[in-house]
Amino acid sequence: MNQVFEILGFLLIVLTLIMQWEINVQRIIFLFAASSFIIALFLVLLGLSRPQEEYMLFILAGLTIAVRGITIPVVMNKALHRLYEKPWRVREDKPMLGVGGSILLSLVLIAIGYFIYQNSLYSILKVRSGSVPFALFLQASLLIITHKHAYIQMIGFLVMENAVVMLSGWVFGGLPFIVEAGVILDLLGLVVVSSLIIRVRERTILQEGISSEAELRG
Amino acid sequence: MVYLYSFLEIVYVIVAAPLIAGIQLSLEERIESKQGPSIFQPYYDLIKLFRKESLVPQISSPVFRLGPYVIVMFYAFLAMILPIITAFPLPFAPSADFIGGGLFFGAAAAIKKFSAIDSRSNYAHLGTSRSASLAVFTEPIMVLIFIMLGVISNTNNPFVINHVLRTSPQWYYSLVHGFVLAAFFMILIIETGQLPVESHTNGELGMIDQAMPFEYTGMDLAMYKLGSYMKTFILLSVFLNVYFIPFGVPTAHSGFLAIVVYMGIHLLKLLGMIVVFALLNTTVSKFRLYKNFDFLAVAFALAFLASLAYYIIK
């Protein structure tokens, strides 16, 4: 079972690398939905391997699919449709770092995540692939830092959250169901509020032609 | 008998390599609802070119003339030392391991570049420059891939790697192997000039491999083309026989008949790869030249993840 978890963890890392490669916002949202489905599969498998928490984890997997896999991507897509005439053409125009550079930096962060985990938490937790969620967390931070588009930054935050879910399920386990479910539902509210704020902000910029420098000056 | 196998292997590669290229060309046209050329078209082209007179630029040196012949010789040597129709080493196999084989591939590519530069054609120079820019990144990735397989099998011998992957499901189905396979497939796309990193286009903005032999004609061009066909054939064979489908390759106890039968099976394996390439070439659009480096970055990322997965899993 451990090997299956490792495969799923690395699959999430690869998906996040592809997010770094991709510039089309809609495709990044789709990639996030795919990564959420992987998290749900991870929770189902975790449930199968821990019979005492089986039902709780299955419900969490269902909630993950409903909220992260379907509702959040749909909400974000609708927000894109309301804001832009051609939402399928919305892309990150000016990333802070070129694609090649950000992928290489992402690899460095994965290695750093591995070394930090190996030299700190591993001796306590004894889970050999616990560095995968750490790597995912750092990669998501990079996604936020290197992109200027608000939607991609939000996706970065959600990927970070996916990493935390993975870490809590894989390494710690046994967290109260109400906490896990609360976090998942909390995200929905966060995405709706963020989408509204982004919409208002983008519309103001589009309509009044405020440049990013002017916006920073206040 | 083993010398006969070596001879058979070389003849098989030289004879079948143009056929695979022909099938791919024909298949791509069929997918696009066109009639397409015969699958034997590369043979017709080669025969035509072999009969034609070779023209040589006045200012070129002997390197220009000798280049294609040396390249074909190198690939013929590689055909003898790599596991193409047998899973056991033939007489010449001990002369080079995987790194040595990689060096021969690199040497053939370098000679190709030298002879292209020697033609003094602007187009050949342009193609050489682009090819070198890509190769400087693909070679280290290739080396990283070979190192990872060396780590799995504790050797650099392709025959041992084939044996380890064939007999150890825990390695064959491992993440390390999966990542190495994906990275090698991406490198294969670049090395064989398939889309999205197509290099055989005639368009000046993106052409690489098409530009390098710009001044070649007649028999020299025929040898150059034969070398390209052989390179694609050998690389695909290594990918399939050693990494992807290491099963069924005849062992030392299999006998002559099994090797002949396997040649047919091997062609079917190659056909499968050709179908994948044809689908890619007809459905995926070409990257702009400078975007090729992003593709390379992803290939490197996969090879790097293979090494990380090894440390995590071990």
Coordinates of N, CA and C in Angstrom, one line a residue, chain A residues 3 6 24 30 32 48 53 55 67 69 72 82 97 106 116-118 121 125 138 142 150 169 176-177 186 188-189 213:
Chain A
Q3 N 3.6 1.8 -1.5 CA 4.1 2.1 -2.8 C 3.0 2.9 -3.6
E6 N 3.0 6.3 -2.5 CA 4.2 7.1 -3.1 C 3.9 7.4 -4.5
N24 N -2.0 28.6 -19.4 CA -3.5 28.8 -19.6 C -4.2 28.6 -18.2
F30 N -8.2 23.0 -14.4 CA -8.4 21.6 -14.7 C -7.4 20.6 -14.0
F32 N -5.8 21.3 -11.3 CA -6.1 21.3 -9.8 C -7.2 20.3 -9.6
L48 N -9.1 2.2 3.2 CA -9.0 0.7 3.1 C -7.9 0.1 4.0
E53 N -10.9 3.7 10.7 CA -11.4 5.1 10.3 C -12.1 5.0 9.0
Y55 N -15.0 4.6 7.4 CA -16.2 5.4 7.0 C -15.9 6.9 6.9
V67 N -16.3 19.0 -3.3 CA -15.9 20.4 -3.1 C -14.7 20.7 -3.9
G69 N -12.8 18.8 -6.1 CA -12.8 18.2 -7.5 C -13.8 18.8 -8.5
I72 N -15.3 23.7 -6.6 CA -14.3 24.8 -6.6 C -13.9 25.1 -8.1
R82 N -17.5 35.1 -16.2 CA -18.1 36.4 -16.0 C -17.2 37.6 -16.2
L97 N 9.3 34.2 -13.6 CA 10.4 33.4 -14.0 C 10.0 32.6 -15.2
S106 N 11.7 24.5 -9.0 CA 10.8 23.6 -8.4 C 11.5 22.3 -7.9
I116 N 15.2 18.5 4.2 CA 14.7 19.0 5.5 C 13.9 18.0 6.3
Y117 N 13.0 17.2 5.6 CA 12.2 16.2 6.2 C 13.1 15.1 6.7
Q118 N 14.1 14.7 5.9 CA 15.0 13.6 6.2 C 15.8 13.9 7.5
L121 N 12.0 15.7 10.7 CA 10.8 14.9 11.1 C 10.9 13.4 10.9
L125 N 8.8 10.6 12.9 CA 7.6 10.0 12.3 C 7.9 8.7 11.7
L138 N 6.1 23.2 -0.8 CA 7.1 24.2 -1.3 C 6.8 24.6 -2.8
L142 N 6.0 28.2 -4.6 CA 6.6 28.7 -5.8 C 5.6 29.1 -6.9
A150 N -4.1 36.4 -10.4 CA -4.8 36.1 -9.1 C -5.3 34.7 -9.0
G169 N -3.2 13.2 6.6 CA -3.7 11.8 6.4 C -2.6 10.8 6.4
P176 N -9.5 14.5 14.1 CA -11.0 14.4 14.2 C -11.7 14.7 12.9
F177 N -12.7 13.9 12.6 CA -13.4 14.1 11.3 C -13.9 15.5 11.1
D186 N -14.7 24.8 4.5 CA -14.2 26.2 4.7 C -13.6 26.7 3.4
L188 N -14.5 26.1 0.4 CA -15.5 26.5 -0.6 C -15.8 28.0 -0.3
G189 N -16.1 28.4 0.9 CA -16.4 29.8 1.3 C -15.2 30.7 0.9
E213 N 1.3 49.3 -11.3 CA 2.1 50.2 -10.5 C 1.2 51.2 -9.7

